[in-house]
Amino acid sequence: MLRGMRKASSNWLGKTIMAVVMGVLIISFGVWGIADIFKGFGQSTVAKVGGTEISLNEFRQIYTDRLQQISRQFGRPLSPEQARAFGLDRQVLQQTIAEAALDEEARRLGLGQSDDQIRQLIMNDPNFKGVGGNFDSNRFQSVIRNFGYTEQRYVSEQRKVSLRRQITGTIGAGLEPPKAMLDVLTRFQNEQRAIEFVRLDAAQAGSIDAPSPEALAAYFEDHKVQFRAPEYRKIAFVVVSPEEIGKWSEVSDEDAKKAFEQRKDRLGTPEKRQIQQIVFPNAAEAQTARERLTSGTSFEDLGKERGLSASDVDLGLVTKSSLDPAVGDAVFALPAGEISQPIQGRLGTSIVKVDKIEPGNEANYASVAADIKREIAIERARVKVADLRDKMEDERGGGASVIDAAQKLGLTAVTIDAVDRSGRAPSGQPVSGIPQGLDVVSQAFNTDVGVDNDSISFKGGYVWYDVLAITPSRDRNLDEVRDQVEARWRQDQIATKLKAKATEMVQKLESGGKLADEAAAIGAKVETATGFKRDDSPASVPATVVSAAFRVAKDGVGQSPVTGGTEVIVFRVTEIVDPSVDAASEAVKKLKDSIDRAQTEEQVASYVNKLETDIGTTINQAAFAQVTGATQ
C-alpha cells in the first residue's frame, strides 16, 4: 500500500490527488477524535477496566514487547498469525486487563510504595547482580534495554507490580495444603517399581513373504493419503544483513590496528579489583559511614547493621566495566587499602574500599586481527544495509521481482526450486541454501505467486522473497511410491504378528507361565529394570513401558508397542516400593511450595475475576483485532 502511494504521487497530478486525500483523512481524524472524547470509549481504546482505559497504543506496546520476548526465546520471529494460533493475543489481553483491575484496586485501597523501597527492590533483584553478587548498574541497563524498557518506564512498571503484589500476597497468605494431600502426592511421585521384560522385534515376527500385486494395490488404495505428495513452492529470496555484506568487505591492517588500539583494554585481560561496597540512600549517611570506617569500623560490621550479609558487601574481583560508571571511575583510581569518598551513582551513594588489585594483560594484535577485521566489516556494512534497503524497496516498488532487483543492485538471490512446508525437497531431504534461523519457508506458504511481500527482519538486516511457482498437493500413483508402500506394508505386517505373539505370551504368563521360559522359546533374552519412578527414564526402557508398568499390580503382566509397533515389549512387575513420607525432607517441602503456589494462583484468579466484574470491564473487539492483526 505504501509503495503504491509513493508510486502514485511520483508526478504532479498524483501529488495533487494525494494532497486532497490526505487533507480529507486529517479532517476525518479530527472529527472522530472529538467524537471519541464525548463517547468516553473510542476507537483508540482497546479496553476499559473501571476508570482505567487501556489505549490502543499502550496495548500495542505491551503486545509487541511480549511477542518480541517470546520470539527471542524461540530464536525466530513470531508472526501475528502464529501468535493468534497459540492464543497469545487473548492471553496478553487477559493479563493486561487483570493488571489494570489490580491497579484500580490499589488506588481504591490507597496503597503506595516509596522511591527508596522501589530502589531497594530493583537493587535486590538477582537478575541485576554482577559477578560479585551485588547490584550491577550496567547489567541492569542492558537487561531492561533487551526487553524494550527505558529506566523510567521500568521503574514505573515495578512500582505497579509491587502494589499488585501487596494485594495478591494477602490473598494467598495462610493457605496450607492438607497433610493427606501431601501424603498421597508424595507416595504417587516417589513410588518405585521393578520389572523384568522381553523385547519382541522383527526377528520374532518370522519371515514375511512379498505381497502380491493385488494385495499391494489394495493396501495402497486404503492408505493413499499417507503417500500423497505435499504442496511444493518455488521461491527466490535475497538476504541483506550486516553479516552477509560484511563478507564482501576488505579491511586494511591500518584500519584494524587503529581499532585494536581503541579496543585494547577490552580485548586483553582487564584489570580487576577486589572491593567492598555499601550503598546509602543519600550523601549525608554515606559521609557519616565513611567517618566510622576510617575510625576502625569494618565494612562487614557496618553491613550487618544495615541488614546486609558478607556477600552483599564483598563484591569480589570485578572489572571497571561491571560497575556503575561513576563508581568504576572512582574505584579504579584508588590505591589498595584505601576507602573512597562518597560516590554518587545511579541508584544511591556508595562507599567503597579496594582490598586487592589484580593487573590486566594487554592483547596481542596478531591473535585478534581476523576478529577485528570481521567486526569492522560488519560495522561498516550496517550503513550499507540501510542504503540497500531503500534501493531494494524502490526497485520492488517499481514492480521489479526479487531476482531482477537483486541483479540490478549486485546482490545474490537464492532460488529454491521446490520446498514443502516442513522445509524439505521432493527427495525428502532438508533444502540447502537457507540461512539458519531464517523462517522464509513458512512466510512463503502464507502468500501467493505475484504478491509483493513485505520484507522479513533478519540478523539486523532484511530478507525479500517471491513465490515463483506453486505445485499443488496431489495423490501419487502406485508406481511413484511402490518402494515406500511395500516398506510400510511390511512394517504393518510385522506389527500385526508381534501384537498377536505378545498377546499370546501375556496370556501364558497370566496362566502361570514364566517369562524366562517364554523368552527362551522364541530366542529372546530377559532384561530387568529396577527402582524407577513414574517420571524416570531408565536405560533401555521406553517411556511407554514405564507408564504401562505403573498401571499393573505386583506380579501383573502387560505389553507395550514401541517404535510404531515394529517392536513390542512384554513385561512383568516384580516389585513395588511404597515410599515413606518425611515431612521435613526437601522433596516434600518443594511439593508443598508448588501446591501453595497453585492454590494461591487459583485464589488470585478468582479474586481478579470478581474484581473485574465488580468494577466493570469492557473490550473493544475491533481495536483489539487491529492491534493483533486479526483485521488487515
XYZ file of C-alpha atoms in Angstrom:
632
model
C 0.000 0.000 0.000
C 2.781 2.445 0.945
C 4.690 1.601 -2.214
C 1.533 2.220 -4.246
C 1.009 5.631 -2.600
C 4.638 6.551 -3.234
C 4.394 5.477 -6.882
C 1.052 7.272 -7.336
C 2.483 10.543 -6.013
C 5.566 10.495 -8.235
C 4.154 13.112 -10.697
C 2.391 16.474 -10.299
C -1.105 15.051 -10.830
C -0.549 12.261 -8.338
C 0.825 14.709 -5.777
C -2.267 16.905 -6.129
C -4.647 13.975 -5.688
C -2.712 12.639 -2.692
C -2.735 16.082 -1.059
C -6.548 16.183 -1.315
C -6.868 12.621 0.020
C -4.589 13.298 2.995
C -6.458 16.503 3.740
C -9.739 14.601 3.959
C -8.131 11.987 6.219
C -6.782 14.662 8.562
C -10.216 16.279 8.837
C -11.796 12.849 9.469
C -9.296 12.084 12.226
C -10.113 15.385 13.857
C -13.870 14.741 13.768
C -13.593 11.180 15.051
C -11.137 12.230 17.760
C -13.630 14.789 19.136
C -16.464 12.244 18.946
C -14.397 9.699 20.860
C -13.830 12.132 23.708
C -17.527 12.627 24.172
C -18.343 8.935 23.827
C -15.817 8.017 26.501
C -14.909 4.792 24.695
C -13.482 5.346 21.243
C -11.662 3.503 18.540
C -8.360 4.386 20.223
C -9.268 2.375 23.342
C -8.821 -1.409 23.469
C -10.452 -1.974 26.858
C -11.867 -0.106 29.804
C -11.482 -1.503 33.327
C -13.309 0.574 35.912
C -11.910 4.065 35.411
C -8.796 2.861 33.580
C -8.683 2.948 29.780
C -6.147 0.743 28.024
C -5.321 2.735 24.909
C -4.662 1.198 21.533
C -1.053 2.458 21.550
C -0.470 1.229 25.099
C -1.767 -2.268 24.313
C 0.177 -2.337 21.046
C 3.382 -1.613 23.003
C 2.590 -4.348 25.557
C 1.652 -6.853 22.860
C 4.716 -6.078 20.730
C 7.025 -6.384 23.758
C 5.527 -9.762 24.630
C 5.877 -11.120 21.086
C 9.489 -9.937 20.936
C 10.256 -11.660 24.248
C 8.747 -14.922 23.027
C 10.495 -14.575 19.659
C 13.840 -14.238 21.441
C 13.076 -17.427 23.365
C 12.168 -19.273 20.146
C 15.169 -17.823 18.314
C 12.967 -16.704 15.413
C 10.307 -14.042 14.773
C 6.743 -14.982 15.706
C 4.210 -13.850 13.090
C 0.817 -12.364 14.084
C -0.872 -15.449 12.603
C 1.235 -17.795 14.748
C 0.629 -15.681 17.851
C -3.133 -15.867 17.325
C -2.943 -19.613 16.649
C -1.204 -20.071 20.023
C -3.813 -17.877 21.713
C -1.166 -15.358 22.808
C -3.337 -12.421 21.789
C -6.089 -13.389 24.248
C -3.599 -14.242 26.973
C -1.902 -10.839 26.746
C -5.264 -9.049 26.728
C -6.492 -11.002 29.770
C -3.265 -10.321 31.659
C -3.362 -6.607 30.792
C -6.974 -6.332 31.984
C -6.163 -8.227 35.201
C -3.247 -5.887 35.923
C -5.433 -2.833 35.278
C -8.055 -4.220 37.684
C -5.429 -4.684 40.402
C -4.105 -1.153 39.748
C -7.642 0.181 40.217
C -7.969 -1.750 43.480
C -4.581 -0.466 44.698
C -5.748 3.120 44.147
C -9.056 2.413 45.896
C -7.202 0.977 48.904
C -4.753 3.879 48.956
C -1.672 1.659 48.669
C 1.713 3.243 47.978
C 5.413 2.499 47.592
C 8.242 4.948 48.317
C 11.090 5.685 45.908
C 13.560 4.146 48.365
C 11.543 0.922 48.556
C 11.466 0.656 44.751
C 15.203 1.354 44.600
C 15.916 -1.423 47.090
C 13.556 -3.775 45.249
C 15.458 -3.253 41.994
C 18.890 -3.449 43.607
C 17.997 -6.748 45.306
C 16.729 -8.335 42.080
C 19.072 -11.291 41.341
C 18.691 -10.628 37.600
C 20.718 -7.441 38.034
C 23.512 -8.873 40.197
C 27.034 -8.834 38.827
C 29.788 -11.405 39.213
C 30.394 -10.258 42.770
C 26.779 -10.870 43.746
C 25.965 -7.185 44.109
C 23.833 -4.847 42.004
C 25.442 -4.162 38.611
C 24.112 -0.967 37.009
C 25.495 -1.882 33.583
C 23.797 -5.250 33.706
C 20.598 -3.524 34.850
C 20.654 -1.163 31.849
C 21.491 -3.991 29.454
C 18.749 -6.332 30.683
C 15.926 -3.791 30.664
C 17.073 -2.480 27.271
C 16.910 -6.001 25.831
C 13.297 -6.204 26.968
C 12.440 -2.841 25.416
C 12.318 -0.737 28.615
C 13.771 2.648 29.430
C 14.879 3.111 33.050
C 11.970 5.466 33.754
C 9.422 3.080 32.252
C 10.874 0.076 34.087
C 10.833 1.840 37.474
C 7.237 2.929 36.868
C 6.239 -0.621 35.940
C 7.961 -2.068 39.014
C 6.047 0.339 41.249
C 2.786 -1.025 39.821
C 3.990 -4.621 40.159
C 4.928 -4.013 43.798
C 1.471 -2.647 44.622
C -0.190 -5.583 42.851
C 1.907 -7.984 44.927
C 0.750 -6.273 48.111
C -2.809 -7.245 47.156
C -2.154 -10.742 45.790
C 0.227 -11.529 48.658
C -2.547 -11.119 51.204
C -4.928 -13.321 49.221
C -2.712 -16.402 49.406
C -1.475 -15.801 52.938
C -2.181 -18.628 55.331
C -3.131 -21.209 52.692
C -1.929 -24.670 53.716
C -2.342 -27.845 51.653
C -3.934 -30.712 53.657
C -1.482 -33.264 55.071
C -3.443 -36.070 53.412
C -2.923 -34.425 50.007
C 0.828 -34.147 50.595
C 0.994 -37.806 51.649
C -0.904 -39.046 48.618
C 1.045 -36.933 46.133
C 4.391 -37.810 47.703
C 3.651 -41.528 47.544
C 2.386 -41.152 43.982
C 5.524 -39.321 42.830
C 8.063 -41.457 44.701
C 6.606 -44.929 44.278
C 9.232 -47.221 42.715
C 8.809 -50.291 40.576
C 10.949 -53.082 39.147
C 10.185 -55.145 36.048
C 11.550 -57.988 34.001
C 10.858 -57.764 30.291
C 11.427 -59.278 26.847
C 11.755 -57.461 23.524
C 9.910 -58.833 20.502
C 11.193 -57.438 17.201
C 11.324 -58.351 13.533
C 13.289 -61.499 14.345
C 10.343 -62.858 16.368
C 7.855 -61.871 13.662
C 9.272 -64.577 11.361
C 9.595 -64.443 7.598
C 7.149 -62.289 5.662
C 6.553 -63.112 2.017
C 6.442 -60.308 -0.519
C 2.914 -59.015 -1.128
C 1.072 -59.969 -4.287
C 0.443 -57.113 -6.770
C -3.246 -57.212 -5.850
C -2.537 -57.059 -2.092
C -0.107 -54.157 -2.534
C -2.553 -52.262 -4.747
C -5.353 -52.762 -2.224
C -3.113 -51.608 0.639
C -2.139 -48.522 -1.353
C -5.771 -47.634 -2.019
C -6.615 -47.936 1.699
C -3.630 -45.772 2.740
C -3.330 -43.465 -0.265
C -3.478 -40.307 1.859
C -0.252 -41.338 3.641
C 1.632 -41.272 0.338
C 0.141 -38.052 -1.020
C 2.650 -35.568 -2.453
C 2.691 -32.328 -0.403
C 2.362 -28.884 -1.893
C 5.693 -27.530 -3.114
C 6.662 -23.948 -3.767
C 9.431 -22.421 -5.822
C 10.801 -19.391 -4.013
C 13.512 -16.800 -4.504
C 14.961 -14.618 -1.777
C 17.818 -12.223 -1.142
C 19.436 -11.513 2.228
C 20.774 -8.050 3.042
C 22.324 -8.118 6.513
C 25.486 -6.665 8.075
C 26.946 -10.152 8.422
C 26.222 -11.042 4.789
C 27.513 -7.765 3.342
C 30.494 -7.826 5.698
C 31.728 -10.952 3.907
C 32.323 -8.892 0.772
C 34.249 -6.105 2.543
C 38.012 -5.891 2.807
C 39.528 -4.173 5.846
C 43.131 -2.949 5.788
C 45.657 -3.718 8.525
C 45.945 0.024 9.110
C 42.237 0.306 9.977
C 42.319 -2.887 12.023
C 45.339 -1.728 14.044
C 43.685 1.618 14.696
C 40.579 -0.179 16.018
C 42.810 -2.511 18.025
C 44.412 0.431 19.830
C 40.964 1.819 20.652
C 39.718 -1.538 21.942
C 42.911 -2.807 23.520
C 41.533 -2.579 27.043
C 38.502 -4.695 26.135
C 40.419 -7.217 24.052
C 43.017 -8.007 26.673
C 42.502 -9.226 30.206
C 41.180 -6.187 32.059
C 42.479 -5.070 35.437
C 40.364 -6.424 38.288
C 39.930 -5.157 41.807
C 38.544 -6.872 44.871
C 36.271 -4.340 46.523
C 33.811 -3.897 49.347
C 30.846 -1.626 48.767
C 27.859 -0.334 50.707
C 25.160 1.806 49.046
C 23.395 4.529 51.042
C 20.208 6.436 50.203
C 21.927 9.845 50.473
C 25.336 11.523 50.723
C 24.923 12.517 54.385
C 24.531 8.909 55.570
C 27.406 7.849 53.330
C 29.720 10.520 54.797
C 28.851 9.510 58.358
C 29.541 5.880 57.499
C 32.928 6.778 55.956
C 33.999 8.520 59.135
C 33.157 5.375 61.119
C 35.038 3.189 58.626
C 38.166 5.335 58.814
C 37.917 5.178 62.610
C 38.148 1.372 62.621
C 34.642 0.009 61.989
C 34.800 -2.806 59.422
C 32.696 -2.973 56.258
C 31.283 -6.298 57.447
C 30.100 -4.868 60.798
C 28.647 -1.792 59.139
C 26.900 -4.016 56.613
C 25.372 -6.152 59.372
C 23.925 -3.008 60.971
C 22.198 -2.304 57.673
C 20.904 -5.864 57.282
C 23.460 -6.857 54.644
C 25.281 -10.195 54.502
C 29.013 -10.541 53.849
C 28.304 -11.425 50.193
C 26.206 -8.258 49.810
C 29.184 -6.137 50.887
C 32.099 -8.002 49.321
C 31.790 -7.781 45.517
C 34.879 -9.932 44.934
C 37.161 -9.346 41.932
C 35.374 -7.056 39.464
C 36.264 -5.189 36.283
C 35.676 -1.487 35.795
C 33.055 -2.123 33.126
C 30.945 -4.206 35.522
C 30.427 -1.263 37.879
C 28.265 1.829 37.749
C 30.380 4.239 35.604
C 30.758 6.796 38.401
C 31.700 4.103 40.921
C 34.078 2.436 38.464
C 35.959 5.666 37.753
C 36.436 6.349 41.450
C 37.317 2.777 42.464
C 39.927 2.246 39.755
C 41.667 5.471 40.765
C 42.118 4.329 44.390
C 45.247 2.592 45.737
C 44.826 -0.740 47.523
C 43.586 -0.483 51.123
C 42.034 2.973 50.761
C 38.401 3.928 51.434
C 36.683 6.167 48.887
C 34.841 9.408 49.445
C 31.038 9.150 48.955
C 30.353 8.340 45.275
C 27.044 9.351 43.735
C 25.833 6.539 41.457
C 22.638 5.868 39.585
C 20.837 4.157 42.443
C 22.390 5.723 45.517
C 25.592 6.965 47.162
C 28.372 4.386 47.621
C 31.355 3.978 49.925
C 33.963 1.607 48.518
C 37.222 0.071 49.726
C 39.805 -1.578 47.442
C 41.230 -4.723 49.080
C 43.339 -6.085 46.234
C 44.417 -5.113 42.711
C 44.938 -7.741 40.005
C 46.737 -6.197 36.978
C 45.421 -6.888 33.487
C 47.220 -8.191 30.398
C 47.357 -6.408 27.053
C 46.023 -8.174 23.961
C 48.257 -9.153 21.029
C 47.204 -7.701 17.641
C 48.138 -10.782 15.610
C 45.898 -13.044 17.706
C 42.783 -10.886 17.279
C 43.340 -9.276 13.860
C 40.883 -11.544 11.998
C 38.120 -10.950 14.534
C 38.674 -7.197 14.484
C 38.544 -7.069 10.690
C 35.325 -9.046 10.691
C 33.779 -6.712 13.297
C 34.834 -3.627 11.328
C 33.404 -5.104 8.139
C 30.075 -5.775 9.862
C 30.003 -2.281 11.398
C 30.625 -0.693 8.003
C 28.030 -2.946 6.449
C 25.324 -1.576 8.758
C 25.389 1.695 6.840
C 25.236 -0.177 3.528
C 22.272 -2.206 4.776
C 20.158 0.914 5.246
C 21.166 2.205 1.801
C 20.473 -1.143 0.112
C 17.171 -1.448 1.929
C 15.974 1.840 0.443
C 17.217 0.911 -3.025
C 15.658 -2.540 -2.824
C 12.335 -1.067 -1.706
C 12.460 1.401 -4.601
C 13.094 -1.418 -7.065
C 10.308 -3.508 -5.566
C 8.002 -0.509 -5.550
C 8.705 -0.109 -9.257
C 7.491 -3.645 -9.910
C 10.834 -5.476 -10.064
C 10.981 -9.082 -8.913
C 13.362 -10.117 -6.143
C 15.721 -11.703 -8.672
C 15.723 -8.669 -11.003
C 16.138 -6.189 -8.151
C 18.983 -8.206 -6.645
C 20.750 -8.474 -10.004
C 20.488 -4.716 -10.582
C 21.921 -3.943 -7.123
C 24.718 -6.513 -7.340
C 23.173 -8.794 -4.731
C 22.948 -12.579 -4.810
C 19.459 -14.043 -4.951
C 18.890 -17.639 -3.862
C 16.333 -19.764 -5.731
C 14.791 -22.878 -4.165
C 13.151 -24.916 -6.941
C 10.801 -26.900 -4.687
C 10.237 -26.909 -0.934
C 7.342 -28.158 1.201
C 6.012 -26.623 4.413
C 8.497 -28.575 6.511
C 11.471 -27.221 4.546
C 12.130 -30.437 2.630
C 12.777 -31.004 -1.055
C 10.925 -33.663 -3.113
C 13.779 -36.042 -2.222
C 12.681 -35.823 1.408
C 15.913 -34.120 2.458
C 16.070 -30.601 4.016
C 16.707 -27.971 1.341
C 20.084 -26.245 1.392
C 20.818 -22.562 0.909
C 18.503 -21.138 3.586
C 20.435 -19.438 6.429
C 19.849 -20.945 9.846
C 17.086 -19.121 11.705
C 15.526 -17.606 8.563
C 11.826 -18.507 8.514
C 11.287 -17.750 4.834
C 9.550 -21.067 4.037
C 6.547 -20.581 6.335
C 6.276 -16.974 5.132
C 6.250 -18.195 1.527
C 3.391 -20.596 2.308
C 1.302 -17.677 3.634
C 1.355 -15.748 0.363
C 0.904 -16.381 -3.380
C 2.585 -16.037 -6.759
C 2.925 -12.406 -7.842
C 2.286 -10.901 -4.390
C 4.572 -8.028 -3.355
C 5.535 -9.348 0.101
C 6.863 -7.244 2.960
C 10.494 -7.851 3.866
C 11.465 -10.057 6.819
C 13.736 -8.678 9.565
C 16.755 -10.941 9.945
C 20.018 -10.512 11.919
C 19.964 -6.721 11.836
C 19.034 -6.683 8.154
C 16.271 -7.666 5.768
C 15.152 -10.505 3.502
C 12.962 -10.041 0.423
C 11.272 -13.046 -1.150
C 8.961 -14.028 -4.025
C 6.882 -17.125 -4.635
C 7.691 -18.037 -8.246
C 5.501 -21.116 -8.664
C 3.198 -23.442 -6.732
C 2.929 -27.182 -7.283
C -0.346 -28.254 -5.631
C -0.603 -31.264 -3.359
C -1.732 -34.351 -5.276
C -2.334 -38.080 -4.978
C 0.625 -40.099 -6.198
C 0.137 -43.254 -8.222
C 1.444 -46.595 -7.002
C 4.371 -46.685 -9.429
C 5.775 -43.445 -7.960
C 5.888 -44.744 -4.402
C 5.945 -48.530 -4.816
C 9.054 -48.984 -2.633
C 7.616 -46.792 0.140
C 4.269 -48.586 0.022
C 5.879 -52.022 0.205
C 8.086 -50.932 3.143
C 5.048 -49.561 5.011
C 3.052 -52.732 4.242
C 5.899 -54.847 5.624
C 6.039 -52.727 8.822
C 2.313 -53.218 9.327
C 2.658 -56.974 8.835
C 5.446 -57.120 11.424
C 3.403 -55.046 13.881
C 0.370 -57.299 13.435
C 2.383 -60.509 14.004
C 4.207 -59.070 17.025
C 0.932 -57.887 18.558
C -0.515 -61.373 18.226
C 2.638 -63.042 19.612
C 2.821 -60.603 22.555
C -0.855 -61.166 23.374
C -0.304 -64.925 23.324
C 2.736 -64.579 25.623
C 0.808 -62.384 28.091
C -1.975 -64.964 28.243
C 0.530 -67.740 29.039
C 2.161 -65.626 31.763
C -1.229 -64.835 33.309
C -1.883 -68.579 33.388
C 1.248 -69.197 35.478
C 3.975 -69.359 32.867
C 7.472 -67.968 33.470
C 8.917 -65.116 31.422
C 12.298 -66.857 31.176
C 10.687 -69.926 29.599
C 8.676 -67.879 27.119
C 11.758 -65.855 26.168
C 13.818 -68.998 25.588
C 11.097 -70.436 23.378
C 11.352 -67.520 20.927
C 15.102 -66.954 21.178
C 14.884 -63.715 23.181
C 16.582 -62.704 26.405
C 15.113 -61.424 29.674
C 16.150 -57.934 30.780
C 15.443 -56.097 34.029
C 14.917 -52.537 35.249
C 14.684 -51.672 38.955
C 13.988 -48.749 41.221
C 12.392 -46.398 38.682
C 9.672 -43.829 39.340
C 6.848 -42.622 37.119
C 8.865 -39.758 35.634
C 12.151 -41.658 35.308
C 13.757 -42.786 32.055
C 15.673 -45.959 32.933
C 18.235 -47.115 30.389
C 16.818 -49.250 27.562
C 13.225 -48.900 28.823
C 10.927 -46.727 26.641
C 8.639 -44.220 28.332
C 5.546 -46.122 27.123
C 6.712 -49.200 29.042
C 7.389 -47.178 32.221
C 3.877 -45.740 32.002
C 2.339 -49.175 31.382
C 4.248 -50.706 34.306
C 2.569 -48.255 36.716
C -0.862 -49.399 35.545
C -0.249 -53.020 36.553
C -0.350 -54.604 40.028
C 2.594 -56.509 41.521
C 3.274 -59.757 39.606
C 0.960 -58.474 36.902
C 1.979 -58.592 33.246
C 1.478 -56.299 30.302
C 2.681 -55.342 26.852
C 3.538 -52.074 25.139
C 4.317 -51.361 21.471
C 7.474 -49.373 20.680
C 8.592 -47.502 17.524
C 5.338 -47.784 15.626
C 4.682 -51.391 16.574
C 7.776 -52.893 14.905
C 8.930 -53.708 18.431
C 6.753 -54.851 21.346
C 7.857 -55.283 24.961
C 6.221 -57.841 27.247
C 6.880 -57.243 30.952
C 6.108 -58.438 34.459
C 6.099 -56.155 37.528
C 8.382 -57.874 40.056
C 8.430 -55.291 42.861
C 6.551 -52.229 44.104
C 8.130 -49.995 46.756
C 5.682 -47.731 48.592
C 7.789 -44.861 49.972
C 7.601 -43.441 53.464
C 6.759 -39.765 53.779
C 9.207 -37.470 55.563
C 7.504 -34.120 56.036
C 10.877 -32.478 56.804
C 12.541 -33.647 53.567
C 13.453 -31.204 50.801
C 11.297 -33.105 48.304
C 8.165 -32.742 50.451
C 8.954 -29.070 51.090
C 9.261 -28.435 47.341
C 5.991 -30.263 46.728
C 4.291 -28.197 49.428
C 5.641 -24.995 47.863
C 4.328 -25.976 44.430
C 0.877 -26.765 45.871
C 0.933 -23.467 47.778
C 1.671 -21.616 44.535
C -1.089 -23.449 42.683
C -3.641 -22.704 45.408
C -2.558 -19.074 45.581
C -2.787 -18.672 41.801
C -6.288 -20.165 41.861
C -7.373 -17.811 44.665
C -5.847 -14.787 42.920
C -7.530 -15.704 39.626
C -10.930 -15.948 41.347
C -10.325 -12.655 43.162
C -9.320 -10.821 39.967
C -12.305 -12.217 38.034
C -14.638 -10.973 40.754
C -12.815 -7.631 40.778
C -13.187 -7.218 37.004
C -16.900 -7.974 37.259
C -17.490 -5.593 40.163
C -15.677 -2.577 38.702
C -16.869 -3.254 35.139
C -14.807 -4.377 32.159
C -15.461 -3.576 28.501
C -13.438 -4.762 25.486
C -13.310 -3.023 22.107
C -13.050 -6.077 19.844
C -12.349 -4.009 16.708
C -9.387 -2.210 18.287
C -8.112 -5.490 19.750
C -8.275 -7.128 16.315
C -6.464 -4.153 14.787
C -3.507 -4.488 17.187
C -3.202 -8.265 16.904
C -3.522 -8.359 13.121
C -6.871 -10.177 13.028
C -8.095 -7.472 10.624
C -5.927 -6.104 7.850
